[in-house]
Every structure is written in structure tokens, then in C-alpha cells.
mmCIF file of C-alpha atoms in Angstrom:
data_model
loop_
_atom_site.group_PDB
_atom_site.id
_atom_site.type_symbol
_atom_site.label_atom_id
_atom_site.label_comp_id
_atom_site.label_asym_id
_atom_site.label_seq_id
_atom_site.Cartn_x
_atom_site.Cartn_y
_atom_site.Cartn_z
ATOM 1 C CA UNK A 1 97.788 96.373 178.156
ATOM 2 C CA UNK A 2 94.589 98.199 177.299
ATOM 3 C CA UNK A 3 93.210 97.142 173.921
ATOM 4 C CA UNK A 4 90.362 99.616 173.658
ATOM 5 C CA UNK A 5 91.659 103.123 174.098
ATOM 6 C CA UNK A 6 88.727 105.003 172.566
ATOM 7 C CA UNK A 7 86.027 103.925 174.986
ATOM 8 C CA UNK A 8 83.149 105.991 173.572
ATOM 9 C CA UNK A 9 83.675 104.900 169.969
ATOM 10 C CA UNK A 10 81.666 102.084 168.408
ATOM 11 C CA UNK A 11 80.770 101.005 164.901
ATOM 12 C CA UNK A 12 78.224 98.585 163.511
ATOM 13 C CA UNK A 13 80.008 98.258 160.152
ATOM 14 C CA UNK A 14 83.454 97.671 161.670
ATOM 15 C CA UNK A 15 83.224 93.885 161.420
ATOM 16 C CA UNK A 16 82.334 94.058 157.734
ATOM 17 C CA UNK A 17 85.275 96.363 157.040
ATOM 18 C CA UNK A 18 87.666 93.934 158.737
ATOM 19 C CA UNK A 19 86.158 90.916 156.941
ATOM 20 C CA UNK A 20 86.261 92.553 153.501
ATOM 21 C CA UNK A 21 89.842 93.717 154.133
ATOM 22 C CA UNK A 22 90.834 90.179 155.084
ATOM 23 C CA UNK A 23 89.016 88.827 152.032
ATOM 24 C CA UNK A 24 90.786 91.322 149.779
ATOM 25 C CA UNK A 25 94.256 90.632 151.161
ATOM 26 C CA UNK A 26 93.665 86.869 151.282
ATOM 27 C CA UNK A 27 92.578 86.795 147.650
ATOM 28 C CA UNK A 28 95.535 88.991 146.655
ATOM 29 C CA UNK A 29 97.851 86.557 148.436
ATOM 30 C CA UNK A 30 96.195 83.582 146.688
ATOM 31 C CA UNK A 31 96.630 85.244 143.293
ATOM 32 C CA UNK A 32 100.260 85.974 144.145
ATOM 33 C CA UNK A 33 100.848 82.286 144.948
ATOM 34 C CA UNK A 34 99.217 81.296 141.640
ATOM 35 C CA UNK A 35 101.449 83.789 139.801
ATOM 36 C CA UNK A 36 104.564 82.373 141.480
ATOM 37 C CA UNK A 37 103.556 78.779 140.804
ATOM 38 C CA UNK A 38 102.643 79.564 137.211
ATOM 39 C CA UNK A 39 106.045 81.015 136.428
ATOM 40 C CA UNK A 40 107.873 77.969 137.740
ATOM 41 C CA UNK A 41 105.505 75.174 138.511
ATOM 42 C CA UNK A 42 102.703 72.882 137.509
ATOM 43 C CA UNK A 43 100.149 75.601 136.700
ATOM 44 C CA UNK A 44 102.127 76.746 133.669
ATOM 45 C CA UNK A 45 100.087 74.674 131.226
ATOM 46 C CA UNK A 46 96.730 75.533 132.830
ATOM 47 C CA UNK A 47 97.104 79.271 133.415
ATOM 48 C CA UNK A 48 96.094 81.531 130.561
ATOM 49 C CA UNK A 49 95.628 85.268 130.146
ATOM 50 C CA UNK A 50 91.863 84.678 130.357
ATOM 51 C CA UNK A 51 92.293 83.058 133.787
ATOM 52 C CA UNK A 52 94.339 85.983 135.075
ATOM 53 C CA UNK A 53 91.789 88.387 133.596
ATOM 54 C CA UNK A 54 89.048 86.649 135.604
ATOM 55 C CA UNK A 55 91.154 86.635 138.785
ATOM 56 C CA UNK A 56 91.959 90.327 138.303
ATOM 57 C CA UNK A 57 88.275 91.157 137.798
ATOM 58 C CA UNK A 58 87.357 89.333 140.995
ATOM 59 C CA UNK A 59 90.162 91.145 142.836
ATOM 60 C CA UNK A 60 88.746 94.429 141.531
ATOM 61 C CA UNK A 61 85.311 93.477 142.877
ATOM 62 C CA UNK A 62 86.759 92.731 146.334
ATOM 63 C CA UNK A 63 88.703 96.004 146.218
ATOM 64 C CA UNK A 64 85.534 97.974 145.432
ATOM 65 C CA UNK A 65 83.613 96.154 148.193
ATOM 66 C CA UNK A 66 86.295 97.045 150.760
ATOM 67 C CA UNK A 67 86.323 100.675 149.599
ATOM 68 C CA UNK A 68 82.523 100.849 149.709
ATOM 69 C CA UNK A 69 82.412 99.578 153.286
ATOM 70 C CA UNK A 70 85.184 101.921 154.415
ATOM 71 C CA UNK A 71 83.791 105.051 152.804
ATOM 72 C CA UNK A 72 80.289 104.242 154.070
ATOM 73 C CA UNK A 73 81.524 104.456 157.645
ATOM 74 C CA UNK A 74 83.383 107.712 156.979
ATOM 75 C CA UNK A 75 80.337 109.314 155.357
ATOM 76 C CA UNK A 76 78.004 108.249 158.174
ATOM 77 C CA UNK A 77 80.302 109.644 160.852
ATOM 78 C CA UNK A 78 80.982 112.805 158.887
ATOM 79 C CA UNK A 79 77.255 113.436 158.380
ATOM 80 C CA UNK A 80 76.501 112.743 162.063
ATOM 81 C CA UNK A 81 79.305 115.038 163.267
ATOM 82 C CA UNK A 82 79.076 113.726 166.834
ATOM 83 C CA UNK A 83 82.243 114.106 168.943
ATOM 84 C CA UNK A 84 82.051 110.571 170.317
ATOM 85 C CA UNK A 85 81.993 109.181 166.759
ATOM 86 C CA UNK A 86 84.472 111.474 165.029
ATOM 87 C CA UNK A 87 87.207 111.170 167.675
ATOM 88 C CA UNK A 88 88.380 107.921 166.093
ATOM 89 C CA UNK A 89 89.028 109.653 162.766
ATOM 90 C CA UNK A 90 90.434 112.806 164.347
ATOM 91 C CA UNK A 91 93.264 110.758 165.879
ATOM 92 C CA UNK A 92 94.039 109.184 162.497
ATOM 93 C CA UNK A 93 93.936 112.366 160.404
ATOM 94 C CA UNK A 94 95.906 114.724 162.632
ATOM 95 C CA UNK A 95 99.583 115.015 163.357
ATOM 96 C CA UNK A 96 101.711 112.692 161.271
ATOM 97 C CA UNK A 97 98.874 110.237 160.716
ATOM 98 C CA UNK A 98 97.346 112.342 157.938
ATOM 99 C CA UNK A 99 100.168 111.162 155.651
ATOM 100 C CA UNK A 100 99.430 107.549 156.563
ATOM 101 C CA UNK A 101 95.745 108.186 155.850
ATOM 102 C CA UNK A 102 96.546 109.460 152.370
ATOM 103 C CA UNK A 103 98.909 106.552 151.750
ATOM 104 C CA UNK A 104 96.198 104.055 152.704
ATOM 105 C CA UNK A 105 93.699 105.726 150.383
ATOM 106 C CA UNK A 106 96.100 105.892 147.450
ATOM 107 C CA UNK A 107 97.961 102.596 147.907
ATOM 108 C CA UNK A 108 95.022 100.416 148.902
ATOM 109 C CA UNK A 109 92.341 101.837 146.624
ATOM 110 C CA UNK A 110 93.118 104.524 144.037
ATOM 111 C CA UNK A 111 96.274 103.060 142.461
ATOM 112 C CA UNK A 112 95.101 99.393 142.445
ATOM 113 C CA UNK A 113 91.680 100.482 141.133
ATOM 114 C CA UNK A 114 93.254 102.471 138.302
ATOM 115 C CA UNK A 115 95.529 99.549 137.415
ATOM 116 C CA UNK A 116 92.850 96.841 137.617
ATOM 117 C CA UNK A 117 90.533 98.772 135.304
ATOM 118 C CA UNK A 118 93.037 98.199 132.483
ATOM 119 C CA UNK A 119 92.497 94.830 130.828
ATOM 120 C CA UNK A 120 96.163 94.443 129.898
ATOM 121 C CA UNK A 121 97.196 94.649 133.554
ATOM 122 C CA UNK A 122 94.751 91.920 134.547
ATOM 123 C CA UNK A 123 95.893 89.624 131.713
ATOM 124 C CA UNK A 124 99.584 89.954 132.565
ATOM 125 C CA UNK A 125 100.899 87.623 135.272
ATOM 126 C CA UNK A 126 103.673 89.918 136.395
ATOM 127 C CA UNK A 127 101.604 93.098 136.472
ATOM 128 C CA UNK A 128 98.743 91.401 138.322
ATOM 129 C CA UNK A 129 101.293 89.990 140.771
ATOM 130 C CA UNK A 130 102.719 93.490 141.297
ATOM 131 C CA UNK A 131 99.222 94.850 142.010
ATOM 132 C CA UNK A 132 98.723 92.033 144.543
ATOM 133 C CA UNK A 133 102.002 92.924 146.270
ATOM 134 C CA UNK A 134 100.879 96.561 146.391
ATOM 135 C CA UNK A 135 97.520 95.584 147.920
ATOM 136 C CA UNK A 136 99.191 93.357 150.520
ATOM 137 C CA UNK A 137 101.652 96.081 151.517
ATOM 138 C CA UNK A 138 98.879 98.661 151.680
ATOM 139 C CA UNK A 139 96.754 96.313 153.775
ATOM 140 C CA UNK A 140 99.623 96.008 156.249
ATOM 141 C CA UNK A 141 99.787 99.808 156.384
ATOM 142 C CA UNK A 142 96.004 99.956 156.793
ATOM 143 C CA UNK A 143 96.106 97.556 159.755
ATOM 144 C CA UNK A 144 98.908 99.577 161.303
ATOM 145 C CA UNK A 145 96.881 102.772 160.739
ATOM 146 C CA UNK A 146 93.823 101.212 162.395
ATOM 147 C CA UNK A 147 95.612 100.103 165.570
ATOM 148 C CA UNK A 148 98.752 102.119 166.208
ATOM 149 C CA UNK A 149 97.441 105.681 166.837
ATOM 150 C CA UNK A 150 95.890 104.526 170.123
ATOM 151 C CA UNK A 151 98.343 101.745 171.031
ATOM 152 C CA UNK A 152 100.957 102.260 173.721
ATOM 153 C CA UNK A 153 103.594 99.843 172.491
ATOM 154 C CA UNK A 154 104.894 98.470 169.200
ATOM 155 C CA UNK A 155 103.805 94.871 169.759
ATOM 156 C CA UNK A 156 101.483 95.041 166.757
ATOM 157 C CA UNK A 157 104.264 96.093 164.399
ATOM 158 C CA UNK A 158 106.664 93.339 165.473
ATOM 159 C CA UNK A 159 103.934 90.691 165.388
ATOM 160 C CA UNK A 160 102.748 91.735 161.931
ATOM 161 C CA UNK A 161 106.272 91.820 160.506
ATOM 162 C CA UNK A 162 106.840 88.290 161.831
ATOM 163 C CA UNK A 163 103.600 87.072 160.246
ATOM 164 C CA UNK A 164 104.481 88.702 156.903
ATOM 165 C CA UNK A 165 107.915 87.089 156.922
ATOM 166 C CA UNK A 166 106.340 83.710 157.722
ATOM 167 C CA UNK A 167 103.848 84.105 154.843
ATOM 168 C CA UNK A 168 106.657 85.035 152.424
ATOM 169 C CA UNK A 169 108.679 82.009 153.525
ATOM 170 C CA UNK A 170 105.644 79.748 153.077
ATOM 171 C CA UNK A 171 104.989 81.135 149.587
ATOM 172 C CA UNK A 172 108.636 80.701 148.600
ATOM 173 C CA UNK A 173 108.726 77.196 150.055
ATOM 174 C CA UNK A 174 105.563 76.150 148.267
ATOM 175 C CA UNK A 175 106.896 77.500 144.971
ATOM 176 C CA UNK A 176 110.111 75.502 145.408
ATOM 177 C CA UNK A 177 108.279 72.314 146.347
ATOM 178 C CA UNK A 178 106.359 72.310 143.075
ATOM 179 C CA UNK A 179 109.399 72.315 140.812
ATOM 180 C CA UNK A 180 109.827 68.564 141.004
ATOM 181 C CA UNK A 181 106.805 66.326 141.462
ATOM 182 C CA UNK A 182 107.069 64.258 144.619
ATOM 183 C CA UNK A 183 105.156 61.348 143.089
ATOM 184 C CA UNK A 184 105.702 60.123 139.576
ATOM 185 C CA UNK A 185 102.548 58.812 137.961
ATOM 186 C CA UNK A 186 103.049 56.002 135.502
ATOM 187 C CA UNK A 187 101.062 56.279 132.314
ATOM 188 C CA UNK A 188 99.936 53.192 130.493
#
């Protein structure tokens, strides 16, 4: 299996884009776990609309950082207009991949950005949880969009689906384990 199909392409900001994407999706997943545990768990007395407002604002900051890194690379390659640099984007914006490109832009940035600007969305557990689910789904699509146009097989898709199912099972299991405390603390 050949991992690097575009041999002439390289990027110095690529690592930062991957790290900020992982940070964004990891924080969205953490907020989603807090939302689940708050609705039926021990965080119910601690969580307040002000807490979710702060978490939503931080999620918005991570979203803007990811978008800034991604658009910086696009602008640099567009301004350079060198064939060895633009070939990576040509493969992802031609054929059927142009629809996936638009979906990534809208689902991972424009829609979550528009929703997270509204204070009422950030203060609501359910709405903030829905935005986190949208970001996680869009991040999966983004990873697929990054790898699949030059991949020969569908190993990435099957591996990612398995990881997503494992994460959902872990989140559901952790929410169920916090319904009943495992250790009763005696108060004097």
C-alpha cells in the first residue's frame, strides 16, 4: 500500500492543521460527554448555563483556529499558483469531490460558526451538544476528504467507522456508569 500518492506535494502548515482539527474534534467530544453526563449523571448540580456558555465560546475559538489554519494554506497555494502545490487541491475540488469540499466548508465551519455566535445556543445543553455532533461528523468527513481522493482502497473508511462506533460505545457506557455511584460516602 502506498501512503503518499502525491509525491511532489508538501506543506509546512499541514501538521498544524491536523493538530487543530484533532483539538477541535477532541474538545467537541469532551463537551458532548459533559452534556450526556449532565442530563443523567453527577454533573447535574454543577453544570450551569454559564458553564456551557464558556465551553461553547472555547469551542468557537478552536473552530476559528482550525479555519484560520486551513484557509491560510489554501490562500498561500492559490497565490503561488504552482502546479506541484495546487495538484493536491485540484484532486479534491474536481469530479465528485467538489461536493465533499463544499460539505466540509459548510458543515465544519460556516454552520457551527453561525450557531456558536448565538449566545442562546451556547447556553443550551442540547443545542451545544447538537453543534458538537455536527462538528464531529464534519470532522469525519474532513478526514475522509483529506485521504480518500488519492487512496486505492477503503481501509480508511472501515477503520474510521470502527473507531467512531467504539467512541460512541465508550460515551454511552460512561454515561450509564455514572447513574449509580459505585462508592457510597458516609457523611458524619
